[in-house]
Short mmCIF file of C-alpha atoms in Angstrom, two decimals:
data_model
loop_
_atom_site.label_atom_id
_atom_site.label_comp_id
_atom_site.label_asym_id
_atom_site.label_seq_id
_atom_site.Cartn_x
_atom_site.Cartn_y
_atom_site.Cartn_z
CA UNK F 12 0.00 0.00 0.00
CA UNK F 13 1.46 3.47 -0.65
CA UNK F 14 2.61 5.95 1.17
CA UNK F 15 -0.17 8.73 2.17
CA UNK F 16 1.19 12.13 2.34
CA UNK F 17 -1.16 14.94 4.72
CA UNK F 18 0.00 18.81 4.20
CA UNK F 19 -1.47 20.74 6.85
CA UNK F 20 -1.44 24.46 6.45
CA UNK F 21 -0.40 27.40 8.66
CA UNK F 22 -2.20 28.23 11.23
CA UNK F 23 -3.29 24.69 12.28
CA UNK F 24 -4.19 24.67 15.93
CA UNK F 25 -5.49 21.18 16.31
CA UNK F 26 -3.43 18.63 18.08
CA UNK F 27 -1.73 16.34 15.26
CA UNK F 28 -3.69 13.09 15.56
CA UNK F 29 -6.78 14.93 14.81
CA UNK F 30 -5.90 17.67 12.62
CA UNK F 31 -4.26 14.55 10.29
CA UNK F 32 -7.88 12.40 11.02
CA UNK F 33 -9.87 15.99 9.84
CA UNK F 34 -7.47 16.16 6.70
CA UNK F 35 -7.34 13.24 5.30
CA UNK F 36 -8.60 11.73 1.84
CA UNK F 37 -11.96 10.08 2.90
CA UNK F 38 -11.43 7.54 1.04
CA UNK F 39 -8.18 7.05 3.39
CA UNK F 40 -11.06 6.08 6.27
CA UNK F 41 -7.96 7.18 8.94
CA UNK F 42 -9.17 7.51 11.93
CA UNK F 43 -7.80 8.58 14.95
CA UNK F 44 -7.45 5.47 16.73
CA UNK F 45 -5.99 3.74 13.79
CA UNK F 46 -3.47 6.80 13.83
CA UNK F 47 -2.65 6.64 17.00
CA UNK F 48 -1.69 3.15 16.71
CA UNK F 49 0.44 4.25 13.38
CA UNK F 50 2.43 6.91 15.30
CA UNK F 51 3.42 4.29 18.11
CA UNK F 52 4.49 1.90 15.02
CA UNK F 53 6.50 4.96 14.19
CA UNK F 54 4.90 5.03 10.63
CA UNK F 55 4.43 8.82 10.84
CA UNK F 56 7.15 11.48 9.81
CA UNK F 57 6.81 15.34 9.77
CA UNK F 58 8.17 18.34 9.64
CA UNK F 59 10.28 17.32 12.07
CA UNK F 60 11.02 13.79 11.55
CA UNK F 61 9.46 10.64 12.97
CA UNK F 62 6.69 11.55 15.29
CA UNK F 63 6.38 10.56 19.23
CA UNK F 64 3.50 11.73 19.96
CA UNK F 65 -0.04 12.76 17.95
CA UNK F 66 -1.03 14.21 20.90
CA UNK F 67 1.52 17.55 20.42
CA UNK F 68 0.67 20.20 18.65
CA UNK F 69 0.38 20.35 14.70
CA UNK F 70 2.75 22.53 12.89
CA UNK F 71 2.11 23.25 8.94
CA UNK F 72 3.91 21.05 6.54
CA UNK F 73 4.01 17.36 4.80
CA UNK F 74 3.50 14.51 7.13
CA UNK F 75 3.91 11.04 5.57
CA UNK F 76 2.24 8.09 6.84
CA UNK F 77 3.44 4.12 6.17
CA UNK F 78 -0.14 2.67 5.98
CA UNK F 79 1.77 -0.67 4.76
CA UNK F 80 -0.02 -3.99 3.55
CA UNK F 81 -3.20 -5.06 5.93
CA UNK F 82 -1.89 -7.80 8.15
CA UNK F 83 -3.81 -11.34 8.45
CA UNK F 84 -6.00 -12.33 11.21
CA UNK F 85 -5.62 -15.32 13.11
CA UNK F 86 -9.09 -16.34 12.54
CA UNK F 87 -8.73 -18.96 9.47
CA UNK F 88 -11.15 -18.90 6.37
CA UNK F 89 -13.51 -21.74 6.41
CA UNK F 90 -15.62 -23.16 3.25
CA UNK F 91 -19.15 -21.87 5.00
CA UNK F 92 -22.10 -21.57 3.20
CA UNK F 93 -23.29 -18.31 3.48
CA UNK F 94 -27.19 -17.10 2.76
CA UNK F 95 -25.76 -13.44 0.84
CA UNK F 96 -28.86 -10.60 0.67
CA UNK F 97 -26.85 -7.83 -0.79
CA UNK F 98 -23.05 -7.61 -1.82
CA UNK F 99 -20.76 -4.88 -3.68
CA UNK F 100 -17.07 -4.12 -3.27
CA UNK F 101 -17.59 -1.97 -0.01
CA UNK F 102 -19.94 -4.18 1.90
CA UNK F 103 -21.67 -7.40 2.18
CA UNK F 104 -25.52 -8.43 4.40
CA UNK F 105 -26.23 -11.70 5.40
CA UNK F 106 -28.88 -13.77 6.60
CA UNK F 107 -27.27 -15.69 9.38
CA UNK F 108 -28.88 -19.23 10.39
CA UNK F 109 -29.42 -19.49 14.23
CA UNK F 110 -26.39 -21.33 15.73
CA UNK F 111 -23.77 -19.40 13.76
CA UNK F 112 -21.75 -17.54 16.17
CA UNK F 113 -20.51 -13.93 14.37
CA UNK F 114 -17.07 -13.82 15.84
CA UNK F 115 -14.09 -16.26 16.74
CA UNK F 116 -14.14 -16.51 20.53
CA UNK F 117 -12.02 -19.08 22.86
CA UNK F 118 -15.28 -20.97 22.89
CA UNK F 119 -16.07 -20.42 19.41
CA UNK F 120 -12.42 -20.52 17.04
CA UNK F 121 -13.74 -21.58 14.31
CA UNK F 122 -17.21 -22.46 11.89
CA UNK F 123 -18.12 -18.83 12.79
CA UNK F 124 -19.71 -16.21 10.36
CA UNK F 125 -15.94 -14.20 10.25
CA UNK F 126 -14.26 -17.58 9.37
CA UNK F 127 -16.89 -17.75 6.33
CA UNK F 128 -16.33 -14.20 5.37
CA UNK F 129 -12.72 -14.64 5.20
CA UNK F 130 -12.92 -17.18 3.16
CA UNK F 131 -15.89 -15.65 0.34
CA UNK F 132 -14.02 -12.39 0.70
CA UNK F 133 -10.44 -13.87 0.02
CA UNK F 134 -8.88 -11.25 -2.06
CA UNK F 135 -11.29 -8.15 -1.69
CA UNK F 136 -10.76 -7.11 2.08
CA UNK F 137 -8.66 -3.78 1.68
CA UNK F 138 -8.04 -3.73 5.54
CA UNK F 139 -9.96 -2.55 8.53
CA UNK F 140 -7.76 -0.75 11.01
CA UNK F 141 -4.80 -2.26 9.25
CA UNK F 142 -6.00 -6.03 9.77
CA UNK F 143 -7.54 -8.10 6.74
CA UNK F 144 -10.79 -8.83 8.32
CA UNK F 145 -14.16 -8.22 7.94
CA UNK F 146 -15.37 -5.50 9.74
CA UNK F 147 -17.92 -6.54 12.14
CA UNK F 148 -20.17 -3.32 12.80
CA UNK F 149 -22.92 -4.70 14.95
CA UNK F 150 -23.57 -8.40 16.63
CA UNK F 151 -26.59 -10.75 16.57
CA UNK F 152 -26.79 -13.34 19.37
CA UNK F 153 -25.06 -17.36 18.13
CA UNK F 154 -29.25 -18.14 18.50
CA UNK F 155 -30.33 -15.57 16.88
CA UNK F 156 -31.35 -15.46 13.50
CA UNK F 157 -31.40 -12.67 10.67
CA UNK F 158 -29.93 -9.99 8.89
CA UNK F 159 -26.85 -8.21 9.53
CA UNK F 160 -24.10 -6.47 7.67
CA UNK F 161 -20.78 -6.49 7.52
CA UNK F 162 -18.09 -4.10 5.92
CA UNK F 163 -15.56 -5.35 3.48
CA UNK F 164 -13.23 -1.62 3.42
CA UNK F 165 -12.46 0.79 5.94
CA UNK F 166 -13.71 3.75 4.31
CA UNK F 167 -16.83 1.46 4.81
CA UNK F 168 -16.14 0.28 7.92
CA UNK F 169 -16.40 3.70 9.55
CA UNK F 170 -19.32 4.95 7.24
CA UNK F 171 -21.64 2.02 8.56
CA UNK F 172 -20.21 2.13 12.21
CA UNK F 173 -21.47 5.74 12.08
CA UNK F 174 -24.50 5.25 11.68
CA UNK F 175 -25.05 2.39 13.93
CA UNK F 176 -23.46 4.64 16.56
CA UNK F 177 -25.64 7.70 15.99
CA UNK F 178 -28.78 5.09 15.77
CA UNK F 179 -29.82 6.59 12.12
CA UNK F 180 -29.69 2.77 10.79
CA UNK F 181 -32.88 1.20 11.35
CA UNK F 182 -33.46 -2.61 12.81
CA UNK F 183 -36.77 -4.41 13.77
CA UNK F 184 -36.61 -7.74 15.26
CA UNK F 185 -39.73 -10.39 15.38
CA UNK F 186 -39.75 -12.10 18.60
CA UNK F 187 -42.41 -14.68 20.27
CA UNK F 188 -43.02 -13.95 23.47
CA UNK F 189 -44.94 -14.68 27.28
CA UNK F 190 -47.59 -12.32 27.90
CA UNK F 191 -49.30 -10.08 26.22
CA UNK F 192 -48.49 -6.23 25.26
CA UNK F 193 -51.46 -4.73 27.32
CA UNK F 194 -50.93 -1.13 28.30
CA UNK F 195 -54.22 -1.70 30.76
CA UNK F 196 -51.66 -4.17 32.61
CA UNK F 197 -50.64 -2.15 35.55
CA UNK F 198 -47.58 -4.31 36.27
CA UNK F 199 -46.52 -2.83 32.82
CA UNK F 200 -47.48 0.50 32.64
CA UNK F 201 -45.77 1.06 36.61
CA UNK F 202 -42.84 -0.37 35.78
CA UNK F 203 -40.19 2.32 36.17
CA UNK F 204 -38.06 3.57 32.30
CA UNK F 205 -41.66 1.81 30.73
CA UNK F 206 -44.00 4.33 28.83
CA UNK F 207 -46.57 3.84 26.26
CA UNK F 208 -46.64 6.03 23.01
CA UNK F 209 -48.97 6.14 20.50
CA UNK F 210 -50.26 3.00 18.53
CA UNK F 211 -49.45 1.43 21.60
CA UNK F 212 -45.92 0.84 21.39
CA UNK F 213 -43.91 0.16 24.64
CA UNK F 214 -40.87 2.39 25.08
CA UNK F 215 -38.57 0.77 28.08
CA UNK F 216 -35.54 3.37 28.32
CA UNK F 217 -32.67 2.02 30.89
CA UNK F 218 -28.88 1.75 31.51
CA UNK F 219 -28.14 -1.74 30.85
CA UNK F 220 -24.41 -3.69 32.31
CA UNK F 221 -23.26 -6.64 33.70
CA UNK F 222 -25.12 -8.75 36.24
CA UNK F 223 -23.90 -7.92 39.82
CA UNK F 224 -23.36 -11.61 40.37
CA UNK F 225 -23.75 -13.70 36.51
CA UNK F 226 -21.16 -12.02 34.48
CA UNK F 227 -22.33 -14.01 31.44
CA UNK F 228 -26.05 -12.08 31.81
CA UNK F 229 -26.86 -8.45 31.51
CA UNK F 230 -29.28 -6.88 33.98
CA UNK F 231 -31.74 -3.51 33.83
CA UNK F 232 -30.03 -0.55 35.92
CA UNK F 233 -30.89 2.97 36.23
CA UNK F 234 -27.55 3.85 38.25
CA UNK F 235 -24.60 1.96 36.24
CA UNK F 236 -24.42 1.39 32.61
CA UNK F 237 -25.03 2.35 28.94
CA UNK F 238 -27.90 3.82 28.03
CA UNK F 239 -30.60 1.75 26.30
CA UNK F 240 -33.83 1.93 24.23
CA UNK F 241 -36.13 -0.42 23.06
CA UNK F 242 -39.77 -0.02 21.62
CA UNK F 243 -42.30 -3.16 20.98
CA UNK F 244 -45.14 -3.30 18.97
CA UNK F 245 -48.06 -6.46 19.42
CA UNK F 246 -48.65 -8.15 16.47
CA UNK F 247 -50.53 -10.94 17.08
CA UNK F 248 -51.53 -12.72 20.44
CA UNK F 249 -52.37 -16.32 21.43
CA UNK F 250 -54.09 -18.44 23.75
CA UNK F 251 -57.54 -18.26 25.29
CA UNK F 252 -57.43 -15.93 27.43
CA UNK F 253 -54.26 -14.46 25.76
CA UNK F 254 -50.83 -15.56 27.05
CA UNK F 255 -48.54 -15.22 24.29
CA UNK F 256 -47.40 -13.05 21.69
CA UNK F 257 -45.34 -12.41 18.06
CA UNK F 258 -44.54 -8.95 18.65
CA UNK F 259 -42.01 -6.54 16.61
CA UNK F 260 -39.06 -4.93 18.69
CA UNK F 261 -37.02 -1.73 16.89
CA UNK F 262 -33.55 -1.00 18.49
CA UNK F 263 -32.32 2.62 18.92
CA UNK F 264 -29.59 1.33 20.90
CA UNK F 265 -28.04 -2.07 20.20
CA UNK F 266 -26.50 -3.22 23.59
CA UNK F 267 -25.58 -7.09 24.45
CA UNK F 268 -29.04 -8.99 24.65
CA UNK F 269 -31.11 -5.60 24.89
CA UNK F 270 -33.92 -7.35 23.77
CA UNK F 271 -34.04 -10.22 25.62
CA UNK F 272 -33.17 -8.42 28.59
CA UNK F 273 -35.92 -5.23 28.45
CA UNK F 274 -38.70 -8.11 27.42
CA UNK F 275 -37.76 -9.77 30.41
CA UNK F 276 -37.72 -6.92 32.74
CA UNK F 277 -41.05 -6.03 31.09
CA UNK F 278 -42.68 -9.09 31.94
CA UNK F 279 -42.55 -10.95 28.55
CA UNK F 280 -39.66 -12.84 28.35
CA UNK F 281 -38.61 -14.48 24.63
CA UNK F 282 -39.63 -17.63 24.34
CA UNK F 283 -37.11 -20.66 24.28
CA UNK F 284 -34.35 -17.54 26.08
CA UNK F 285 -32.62 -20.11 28.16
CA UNK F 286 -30.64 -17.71 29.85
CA UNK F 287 -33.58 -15.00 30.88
CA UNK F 288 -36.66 -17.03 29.89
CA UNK F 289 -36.54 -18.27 33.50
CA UNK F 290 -39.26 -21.50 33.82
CA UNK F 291 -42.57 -20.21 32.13
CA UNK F 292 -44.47 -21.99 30.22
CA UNK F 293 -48.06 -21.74 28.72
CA UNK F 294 -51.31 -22.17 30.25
CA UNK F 295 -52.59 -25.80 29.41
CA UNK F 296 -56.02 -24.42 30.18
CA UNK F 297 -55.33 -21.45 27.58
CA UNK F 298 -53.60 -23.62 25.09
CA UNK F 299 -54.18 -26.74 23.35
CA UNK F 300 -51.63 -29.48 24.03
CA UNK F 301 -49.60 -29.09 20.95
CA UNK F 302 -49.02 -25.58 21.88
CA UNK F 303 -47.60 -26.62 25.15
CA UNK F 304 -45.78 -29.11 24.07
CA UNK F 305 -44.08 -27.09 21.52
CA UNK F 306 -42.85 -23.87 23.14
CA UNK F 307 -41.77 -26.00 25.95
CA UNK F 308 -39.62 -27.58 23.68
CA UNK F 309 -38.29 -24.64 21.29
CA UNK F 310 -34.47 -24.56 21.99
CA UNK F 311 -33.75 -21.02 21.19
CA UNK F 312 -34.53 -17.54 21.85
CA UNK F 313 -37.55 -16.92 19.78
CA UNK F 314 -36.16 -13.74 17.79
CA UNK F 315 -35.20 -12.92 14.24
CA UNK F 316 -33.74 -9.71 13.05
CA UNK F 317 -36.33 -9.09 10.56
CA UNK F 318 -35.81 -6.04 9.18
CA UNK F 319 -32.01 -3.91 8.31
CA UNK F 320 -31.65 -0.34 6.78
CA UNK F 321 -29.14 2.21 6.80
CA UNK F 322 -27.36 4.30 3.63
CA UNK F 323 -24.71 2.91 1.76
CA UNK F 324 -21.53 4.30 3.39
CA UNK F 325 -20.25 5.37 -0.02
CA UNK F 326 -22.47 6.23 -2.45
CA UNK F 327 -25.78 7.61 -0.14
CA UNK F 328 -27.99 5.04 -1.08
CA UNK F 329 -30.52 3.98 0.88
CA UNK F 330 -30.27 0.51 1.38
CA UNK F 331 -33.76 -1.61 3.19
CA UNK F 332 -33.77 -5.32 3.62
CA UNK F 333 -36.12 -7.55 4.90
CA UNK F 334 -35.72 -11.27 6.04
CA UNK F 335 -38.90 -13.48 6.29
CA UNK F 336 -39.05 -15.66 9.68
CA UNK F 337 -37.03 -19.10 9.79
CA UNK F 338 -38.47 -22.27 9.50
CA UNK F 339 -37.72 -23.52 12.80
CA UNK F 340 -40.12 -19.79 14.31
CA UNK F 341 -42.76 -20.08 11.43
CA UNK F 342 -43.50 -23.61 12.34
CA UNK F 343 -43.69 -22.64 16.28
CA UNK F 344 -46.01 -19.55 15.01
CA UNK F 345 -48.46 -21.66 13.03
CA UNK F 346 -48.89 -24.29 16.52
CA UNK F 347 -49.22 -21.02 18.23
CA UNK F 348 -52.03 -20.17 15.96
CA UNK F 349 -53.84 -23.62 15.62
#
């Protein structure tokens, strides 16, 4: 890869990581924290010679930056069959099966959606934050299913992680669920961060973090945290009286299991969640048998990211994707139904 060279002009008063970030070729995609980690490689010369430090002060001149070649990952590309929705040379979506976990983990090394990607992509990854990977913007749970998308350049790469990070991409999940969306239900509507706006969608607004004693499980806080948002919409409900639900949830955050863990706090836990589905199961008097029988025996989280759109990090487009429900939840939904 060749050198970049970055003239800043007189009268530059930034400090010199970001005043080279602000003036660079955007189709460079340098961002700070990739420049940061350049200047401690000592890839960076000025005015001045090799630079120490991008936090000092700018002074006008050329600065030349070694981007050099992007370096492998040790994640290994695997022959994975891979259901592809959209691709171009900046950025690929896929429909990922349930069971597919996104990234390599110590639990998880390999058959993961990364170790597919590396191996469709082979050839075509320019390099995200020097590396030639895939660059994962957002995560769907290993059980969940549905659509997600994953950048193939940097310039990409930061484009889409924009968005996601000032919530202007758009994602709806379908989930089946206990309980009912009821804003009559007083153990809803009193529920602190719960509110009700119109068309009766449920807005739950907390700080979600780590469980105080399961670090593997996120928990609902309004003192520690990051700040979460989560609005479901009823679609449909089941049972006689009603004790189960498809229902549509829209992230405008996208924290670790924010779904699963607002439905929960809510009252309507996912069904088949084994980690925050807790022991419920359906009425036997409100369902018929087969109903019973079946979401007793669903071994996932119930939810399917249904719905994906954001603009196309380099051309503007506006780019909307929809992914119908999987087998394994249509066939649950129609014994729900029956």
């Amino acid at each position: 890869m060749p050198d970049l060279i970055i003239t800043l002009p007189d009268g530059t008063t930034d400090r010199l990581d970001k005043a080279l970030a602000a003036a660079a070729p955007e189709e460079a995609a340098l961002s700070r924290s990739r420049l940061a980690k350049l200047i401690a490689e000592g890839a960076v010369s000025g005015p001045e010679g090799v630079i120490g430090d991008g936090k000092a002060k700018a002074l006008a001149g050329d600065y030349v930056i070694t981007m050099g070649e992007p370096a492998p990952i040790d994640a290994q590309p695997e022959s994975i069959a891979l259901d592809i929705v959209y691709e171009d040379d900046e950025l690929i979506v896929i429909d990922k099966p349930a069971g597919m976990v996104v990234h390599p983990a110590p639990g998880s090394p390999s058959g993961t959606l990364v170790n597919a990607l590396l191996a469709h992509c082979a050839g075509s990854l320019s390099g995200i934050g020097g590396a030639a990977r895939p660059g994962i913007v957002h995560r769907i749970d290993k059980e969940t299913s549905g659509l997600l998308v994953v950048a193939k350049t940097d310039r990409a790469h930061h484009g889409l992680a924009k968005q996601f990070e000032d919530h202007s991409a758009s994602r709806r999940y379908l989930a089946l669920a206990y309980g009912v969306l009821d804003r009559a239900d007083p153990r809803i509507s009193g529920l602190k961060g719960t509110n009700f706006e119109p068309g009766g969608v449920l807005k739950i607004t907390s700080l979600l973090g780590r469980h105080p004693t399961d670090r593997q499980r996120q928990a609902v806080s309004f003192v520690h945290g990051r700040h979460a948002v989560t609005r479901a919409r009823l679609i449909e409900s089941f049972g006689n009286p009603a004790g189960a639900m498809l229902v549509e949830c829209r992230l405008e955050t996208g924290r670790t299991h924010q779904i699963r863990v607002h439905m929960t706090y809510a009252g309507l836990g996912l069904i088949g969640d084994p980690t925050y589905g807790g022991n419920r199961k359906l009425s036997p008097k409100a369902f018929a048998p087969e109903a019973v029988a079946a979401v007793a025996a669903f071994p996932r989280q119930a939810l399917h990211a249904a719905h994906l759109g954001f603009l196309h990090p380099v051309t503007g487009e506006l780019l909307s994707f929809e992914s119908e429900l999987p087998e394994d939840m249509a066939q649950l939904l129609d014994i729900m139904r029956g």
